[in-house]
Coordinates of C-alpha atoms and ligand atoms in Angstrom, one line a residue:
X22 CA 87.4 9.5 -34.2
X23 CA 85.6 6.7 -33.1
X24 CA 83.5 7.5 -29.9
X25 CA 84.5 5.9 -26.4
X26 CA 81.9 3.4 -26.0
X27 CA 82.2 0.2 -23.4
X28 CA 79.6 -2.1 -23.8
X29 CA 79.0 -4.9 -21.5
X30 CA 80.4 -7.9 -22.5
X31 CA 76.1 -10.0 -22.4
X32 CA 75.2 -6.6 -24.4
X33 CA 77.8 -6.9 -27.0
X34 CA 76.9 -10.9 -27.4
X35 CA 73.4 -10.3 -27.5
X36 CA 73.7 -7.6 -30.1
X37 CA 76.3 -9.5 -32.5
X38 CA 73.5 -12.6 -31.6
X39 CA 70.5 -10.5 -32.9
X40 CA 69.2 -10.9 -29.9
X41 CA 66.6 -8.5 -28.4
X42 CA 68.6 -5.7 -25.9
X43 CA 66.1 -2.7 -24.2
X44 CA 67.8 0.7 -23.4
X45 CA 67.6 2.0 -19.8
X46 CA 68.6 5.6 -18.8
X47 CA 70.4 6.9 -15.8
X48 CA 68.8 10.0 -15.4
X49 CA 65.7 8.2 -13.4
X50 CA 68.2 6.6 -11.5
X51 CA 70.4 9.6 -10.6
X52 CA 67.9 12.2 -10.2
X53 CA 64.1 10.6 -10.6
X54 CA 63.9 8.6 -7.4
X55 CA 65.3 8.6 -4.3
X56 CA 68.1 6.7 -2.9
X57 CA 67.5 3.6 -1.9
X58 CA 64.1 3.1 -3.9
X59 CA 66.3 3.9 -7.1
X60 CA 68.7 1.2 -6.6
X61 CA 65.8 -1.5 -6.3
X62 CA 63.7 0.1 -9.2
X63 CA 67.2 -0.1 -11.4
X64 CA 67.9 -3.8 -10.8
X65 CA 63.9 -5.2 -10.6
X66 CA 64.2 -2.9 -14.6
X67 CA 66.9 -5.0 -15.5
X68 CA 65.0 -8.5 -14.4
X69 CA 62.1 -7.2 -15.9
X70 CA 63.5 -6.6 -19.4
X71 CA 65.3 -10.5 -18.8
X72 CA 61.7 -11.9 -17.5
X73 CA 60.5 -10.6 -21.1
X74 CA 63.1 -12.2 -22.7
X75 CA 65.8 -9.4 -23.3
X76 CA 69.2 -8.2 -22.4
X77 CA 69.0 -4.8 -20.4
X78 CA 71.7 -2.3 -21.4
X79 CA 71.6 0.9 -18.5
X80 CA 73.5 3.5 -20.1
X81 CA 75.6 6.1 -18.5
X82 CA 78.6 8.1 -18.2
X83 CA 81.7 7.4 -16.3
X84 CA 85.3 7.9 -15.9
X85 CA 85.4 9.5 -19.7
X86 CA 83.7 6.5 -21.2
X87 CA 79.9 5.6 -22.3
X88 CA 79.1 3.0 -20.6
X89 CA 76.4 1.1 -22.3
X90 CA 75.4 -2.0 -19.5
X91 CA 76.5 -1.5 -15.9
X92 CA 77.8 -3.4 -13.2
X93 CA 76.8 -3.1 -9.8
X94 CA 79.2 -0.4 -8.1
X95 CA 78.7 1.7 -11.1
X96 CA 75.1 1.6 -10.4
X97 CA 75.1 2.2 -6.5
X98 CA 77.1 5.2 -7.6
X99 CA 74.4 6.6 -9.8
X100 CA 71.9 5.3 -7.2
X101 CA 73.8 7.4 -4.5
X102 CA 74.0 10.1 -7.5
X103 CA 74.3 13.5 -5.8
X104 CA 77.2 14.0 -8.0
X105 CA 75.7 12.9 -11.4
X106 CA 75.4 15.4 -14.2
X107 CA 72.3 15.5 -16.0
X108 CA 74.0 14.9 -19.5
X109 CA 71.9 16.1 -22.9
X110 CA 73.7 15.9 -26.3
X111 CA 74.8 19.0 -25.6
X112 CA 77.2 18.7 -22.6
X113 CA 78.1 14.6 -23.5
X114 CA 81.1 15.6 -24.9
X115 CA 81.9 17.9 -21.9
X116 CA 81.4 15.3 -19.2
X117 CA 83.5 12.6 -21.0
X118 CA 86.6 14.5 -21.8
X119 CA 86.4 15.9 -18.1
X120 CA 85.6 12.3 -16.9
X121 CA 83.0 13.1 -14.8
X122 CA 80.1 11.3 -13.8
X123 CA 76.8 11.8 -16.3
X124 CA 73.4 10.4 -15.8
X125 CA 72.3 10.2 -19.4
X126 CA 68.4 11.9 -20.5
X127 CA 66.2 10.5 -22.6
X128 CA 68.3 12.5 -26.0
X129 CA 71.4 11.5 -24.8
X130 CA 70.8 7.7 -23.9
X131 CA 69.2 7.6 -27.6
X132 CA 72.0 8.9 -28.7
X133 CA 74.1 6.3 -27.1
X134 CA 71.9 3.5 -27.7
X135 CA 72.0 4.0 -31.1
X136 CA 76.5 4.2 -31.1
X137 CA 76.5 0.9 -29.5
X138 CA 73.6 -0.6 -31.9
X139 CA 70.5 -0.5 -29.5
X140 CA 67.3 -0.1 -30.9
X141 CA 64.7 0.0 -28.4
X142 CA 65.0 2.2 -24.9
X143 CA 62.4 1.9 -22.7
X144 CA 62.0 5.0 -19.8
X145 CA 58.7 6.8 -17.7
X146 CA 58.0 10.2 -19.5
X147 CA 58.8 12.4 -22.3
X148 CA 60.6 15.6 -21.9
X149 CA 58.5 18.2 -24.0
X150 CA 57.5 21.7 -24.6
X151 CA 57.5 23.3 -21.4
X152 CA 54.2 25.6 -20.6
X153 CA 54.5 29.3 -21.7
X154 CA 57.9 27.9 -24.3
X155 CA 56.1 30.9 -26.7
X156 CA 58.2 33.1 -24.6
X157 CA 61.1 31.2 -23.0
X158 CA 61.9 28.9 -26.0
X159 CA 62.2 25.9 -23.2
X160 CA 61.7 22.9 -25.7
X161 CA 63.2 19.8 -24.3
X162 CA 65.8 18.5 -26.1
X163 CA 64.3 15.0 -26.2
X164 CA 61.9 16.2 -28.8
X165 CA 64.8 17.4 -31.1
X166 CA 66.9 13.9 -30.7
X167 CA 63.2 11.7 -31.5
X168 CA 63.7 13.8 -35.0
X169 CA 67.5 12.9 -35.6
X170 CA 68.2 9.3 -33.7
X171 CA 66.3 6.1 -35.0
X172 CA 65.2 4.7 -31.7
X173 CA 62.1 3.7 -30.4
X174 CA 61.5 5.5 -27.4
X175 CA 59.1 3.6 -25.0
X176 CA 57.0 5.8 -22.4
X177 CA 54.4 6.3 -20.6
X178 CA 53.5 9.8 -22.5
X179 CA 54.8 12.7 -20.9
X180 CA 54.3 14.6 -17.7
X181 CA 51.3 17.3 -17.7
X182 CA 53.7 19.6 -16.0
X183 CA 54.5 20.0 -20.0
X184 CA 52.3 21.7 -22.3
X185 CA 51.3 18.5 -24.2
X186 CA 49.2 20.1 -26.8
X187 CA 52.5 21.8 -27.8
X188 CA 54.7 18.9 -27.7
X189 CA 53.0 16.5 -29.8
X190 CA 52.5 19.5 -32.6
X191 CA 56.2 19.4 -32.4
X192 CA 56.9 15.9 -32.9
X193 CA 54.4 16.2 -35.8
X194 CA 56.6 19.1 -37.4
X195 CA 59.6 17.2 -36.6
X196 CA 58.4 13.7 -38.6
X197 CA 58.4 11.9 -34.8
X198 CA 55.5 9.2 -35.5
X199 CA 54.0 8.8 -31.8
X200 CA 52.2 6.0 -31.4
X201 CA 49.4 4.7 -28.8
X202 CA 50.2 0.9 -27.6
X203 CA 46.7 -0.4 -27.3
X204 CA 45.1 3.4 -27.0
X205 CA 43.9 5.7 -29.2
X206 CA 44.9 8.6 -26.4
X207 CA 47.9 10.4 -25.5
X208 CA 48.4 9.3 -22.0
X209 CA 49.9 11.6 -19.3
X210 CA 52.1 10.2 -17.4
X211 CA 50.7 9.0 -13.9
X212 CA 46.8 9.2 -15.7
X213 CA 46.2 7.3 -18.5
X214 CA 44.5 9.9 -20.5
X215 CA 46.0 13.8 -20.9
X216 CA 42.7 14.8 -23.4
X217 CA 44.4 14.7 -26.7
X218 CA 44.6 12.0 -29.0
X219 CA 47.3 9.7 -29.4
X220 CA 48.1 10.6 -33.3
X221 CA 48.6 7.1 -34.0
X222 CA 47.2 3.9 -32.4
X223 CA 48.8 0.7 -32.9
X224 CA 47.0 -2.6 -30.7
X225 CA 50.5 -4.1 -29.6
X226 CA 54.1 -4.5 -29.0
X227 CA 54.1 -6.3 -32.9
X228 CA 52.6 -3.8 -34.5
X229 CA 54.5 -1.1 -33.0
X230 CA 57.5 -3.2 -34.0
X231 CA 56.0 -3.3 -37.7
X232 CA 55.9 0.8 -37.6
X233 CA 59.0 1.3 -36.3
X234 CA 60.5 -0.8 -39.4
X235 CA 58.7 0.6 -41.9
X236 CA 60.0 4.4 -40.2
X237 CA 63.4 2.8 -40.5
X238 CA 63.2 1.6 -43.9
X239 CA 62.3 5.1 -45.7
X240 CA 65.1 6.6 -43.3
X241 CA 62.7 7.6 -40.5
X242 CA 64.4 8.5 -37.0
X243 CA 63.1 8.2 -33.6
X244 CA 59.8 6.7 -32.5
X245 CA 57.7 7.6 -28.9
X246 CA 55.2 4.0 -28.3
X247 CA 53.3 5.7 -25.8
X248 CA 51.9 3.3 -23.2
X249 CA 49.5 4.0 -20.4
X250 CA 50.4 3.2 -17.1
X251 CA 47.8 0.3 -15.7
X252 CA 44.7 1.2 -15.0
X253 CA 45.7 0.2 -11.3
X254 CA 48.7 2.4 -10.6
X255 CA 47.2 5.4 -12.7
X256 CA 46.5 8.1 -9.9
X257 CA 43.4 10.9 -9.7
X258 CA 43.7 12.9 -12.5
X259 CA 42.3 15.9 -10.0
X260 CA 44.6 15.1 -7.4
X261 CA 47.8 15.7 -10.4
X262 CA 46.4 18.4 -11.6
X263 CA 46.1 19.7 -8.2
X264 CA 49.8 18.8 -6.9
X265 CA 51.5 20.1 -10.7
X266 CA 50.2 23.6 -10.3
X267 CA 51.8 24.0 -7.1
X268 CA 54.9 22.8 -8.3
X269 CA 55.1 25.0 -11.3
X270 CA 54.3 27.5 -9.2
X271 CA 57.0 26.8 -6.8
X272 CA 59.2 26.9 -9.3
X273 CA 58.7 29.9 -10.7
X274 CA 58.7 31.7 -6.9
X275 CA 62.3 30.3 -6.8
X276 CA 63.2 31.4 -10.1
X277 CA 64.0 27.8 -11.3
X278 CA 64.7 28.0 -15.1
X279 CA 66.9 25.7 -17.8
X280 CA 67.9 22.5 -17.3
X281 CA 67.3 22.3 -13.4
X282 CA 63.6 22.9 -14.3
X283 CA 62.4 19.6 -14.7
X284 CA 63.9 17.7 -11.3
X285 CA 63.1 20.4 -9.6
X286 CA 59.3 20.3 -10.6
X287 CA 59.7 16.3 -10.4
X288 CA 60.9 16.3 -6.7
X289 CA 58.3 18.7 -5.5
X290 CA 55.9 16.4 -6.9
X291 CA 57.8 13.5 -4.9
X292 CA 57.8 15.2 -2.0
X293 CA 54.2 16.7 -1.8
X294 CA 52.3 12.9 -3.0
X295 CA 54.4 11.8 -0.2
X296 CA 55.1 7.9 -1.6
X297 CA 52.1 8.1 -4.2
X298 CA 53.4 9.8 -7.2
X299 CA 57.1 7.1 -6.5
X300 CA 54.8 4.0 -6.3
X301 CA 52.8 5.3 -9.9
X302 CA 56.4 6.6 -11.3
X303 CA 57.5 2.7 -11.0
X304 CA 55.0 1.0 -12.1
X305 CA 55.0 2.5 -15.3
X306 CA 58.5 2.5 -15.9
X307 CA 58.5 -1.2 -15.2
X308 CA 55.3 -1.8 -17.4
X309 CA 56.9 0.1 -20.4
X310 CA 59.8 -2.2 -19.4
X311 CA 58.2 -5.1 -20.4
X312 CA 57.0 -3.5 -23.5
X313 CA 60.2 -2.1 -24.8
X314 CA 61.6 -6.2 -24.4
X315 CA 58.4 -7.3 -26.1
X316 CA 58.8 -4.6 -29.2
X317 CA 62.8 -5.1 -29.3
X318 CA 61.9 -9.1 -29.3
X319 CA 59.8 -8.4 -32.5
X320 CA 62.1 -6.2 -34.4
Ligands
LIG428 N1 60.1 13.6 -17.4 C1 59.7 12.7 -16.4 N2 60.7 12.1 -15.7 C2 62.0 12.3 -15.9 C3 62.4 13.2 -16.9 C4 61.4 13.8 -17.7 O1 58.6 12.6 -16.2 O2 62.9 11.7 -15.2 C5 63.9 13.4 -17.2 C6 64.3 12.5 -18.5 O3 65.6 12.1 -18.3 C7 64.2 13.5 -19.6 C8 64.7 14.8 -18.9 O4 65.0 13.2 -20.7 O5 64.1 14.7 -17.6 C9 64.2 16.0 -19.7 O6 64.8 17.1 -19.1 P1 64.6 18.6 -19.9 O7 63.2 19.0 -19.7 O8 65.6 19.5 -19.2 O9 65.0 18.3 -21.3
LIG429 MN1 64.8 22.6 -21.0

């Protein structure tokens, strides 16, 4: 079986070219920003990659096929999303033999990035191990796919609604080299610093480029290039901290568990920074944008 995958036709060029292509994912589309912000942030993504000289390739699920690069009225439709699925390796195969429509996570974009060929996929923040996952076993499956899926997963760390500590012991377990792009500290999302370490620092997009080949050459898998968001976008790190315990608390109140666990979180946070938190969320993505064309241009 060989899976349904259409790729763009300037995807499929570029990549029989050699020539540098970025991942995108849906899910931020679908279900991280609201409509019509999301439409803008997917397109100015797209001319950002180009700008740094790559080919963008969103990557989504539609009509029972993968769609690796989308045109525009398959992106308005993810844009106007309410019907997307959140789709995880787990349920791809679900959503594309019921031909539904599936905004793709962090795992599953990897996963389709590397079918079609795509090396580097650049996105905002991590999925992780989830506070209190001791007793609920809520590990994101992101962290799983990094440890099976050779792509280089460009981010601005992950969200300290996650216990972070946690996640980047897992990664270590699972082989996942997580690298600092010019830092030697984990960053966190909207703050550029979340306490820990970053277990590796690398100074730029070449040398994380020159890691991520020599992971692939002793049959490594995936790779998280962590990269702060800039220093003027980052928000109050009291202010986050603030804003994030509410939210989890919310959550809990309304019993929100599993997979609806991190929009949920995600939109309260949206909702109670009133634009703040949206303007941070795309600057970053757009900044690790750039960096994701800048690493895939060096590989
Ligand atoms: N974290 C963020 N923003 C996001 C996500 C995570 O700061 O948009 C999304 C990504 O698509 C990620 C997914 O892959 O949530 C993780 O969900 P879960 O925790 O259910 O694995
Ligand atoms: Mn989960």
């Amino acid at each position: 079986m060989t899976p349904p995958l259409a790729i763009a036709e300037e995807v499929r060029a570029a990549l029989a070219a050699g020539r540098p292509v970025v991942a995108l994912e849906t899910t931020i589309i679908a279900h991280g920003f609201p409509y019509p912000d999301n439409l803008e942030l997917a397109a100015a993504l797209e001319a950002t990659v180009r700008a740094a000289g790559a080919v963008p390739a969103t990557i989504g699920v539609a009509d029972g096929r993968i769609r690796v690069g989308l045109d525009q009225p398959l992106l308005e439709r993810f844009a106007r999303g309410a019907d997307a699925e959140k789709v995880s390796r787990r349920n791809l195969g679900a959503v594309l033999a019921a031909g539904r429509l599936g905004a793709t996570t962090v795992a599953a974009t990897m996963l389709c990035a590397h079918l079609a060929g795509v090396r580097v996929f650049a996105t905002g923040g991590l999925g992780g191990v989830h506070r209190g996952a001791e007793r609920t076993m809520d590990v994101s499956a992101d962290l799983t796919e990094l440890a099976r899926t050779p792509v280089c997963v460009v981010c601005a760390g992950a969200k300290s609604i996650l216990d972070l500590r946690l996640t980047l012991e897992y990664l270590e377990t699972q082989g996942v080299p997580v690298l600092g792009v010019g830092t030697d500290r984990f960053p966190a999302f909207y703050t550029r610093d979340s306490g820990l370490p970053a277990p590796t620092r690398v100074a730029d997009a070449a040398e994380a480029a020159a890691v991520a080949s020599a992971h692939w050459s002793i049959g490594g898998a995936g790779l998280v290039a962590a990269v702060p968001i800039p220093e003027a976008d980052a928000l109050d790190p009291a202010f986050v901290d603030e804003v994030t315990e509410r939210a989890i608390r919310e959550a809990g109140q309304r019993g929100v568990t599993g997979s609806a666990w991190t929009p949920f979180v995600l939109g309260f946070i949206h909702e109670a920074t009133g634009g703040r938190s949206v303007a941070a969320n795309r600057a970053l993505v757009l900044n690790n944008a750039r960096v994701a064309a800048e690493i895939a241009a060096r590989l």
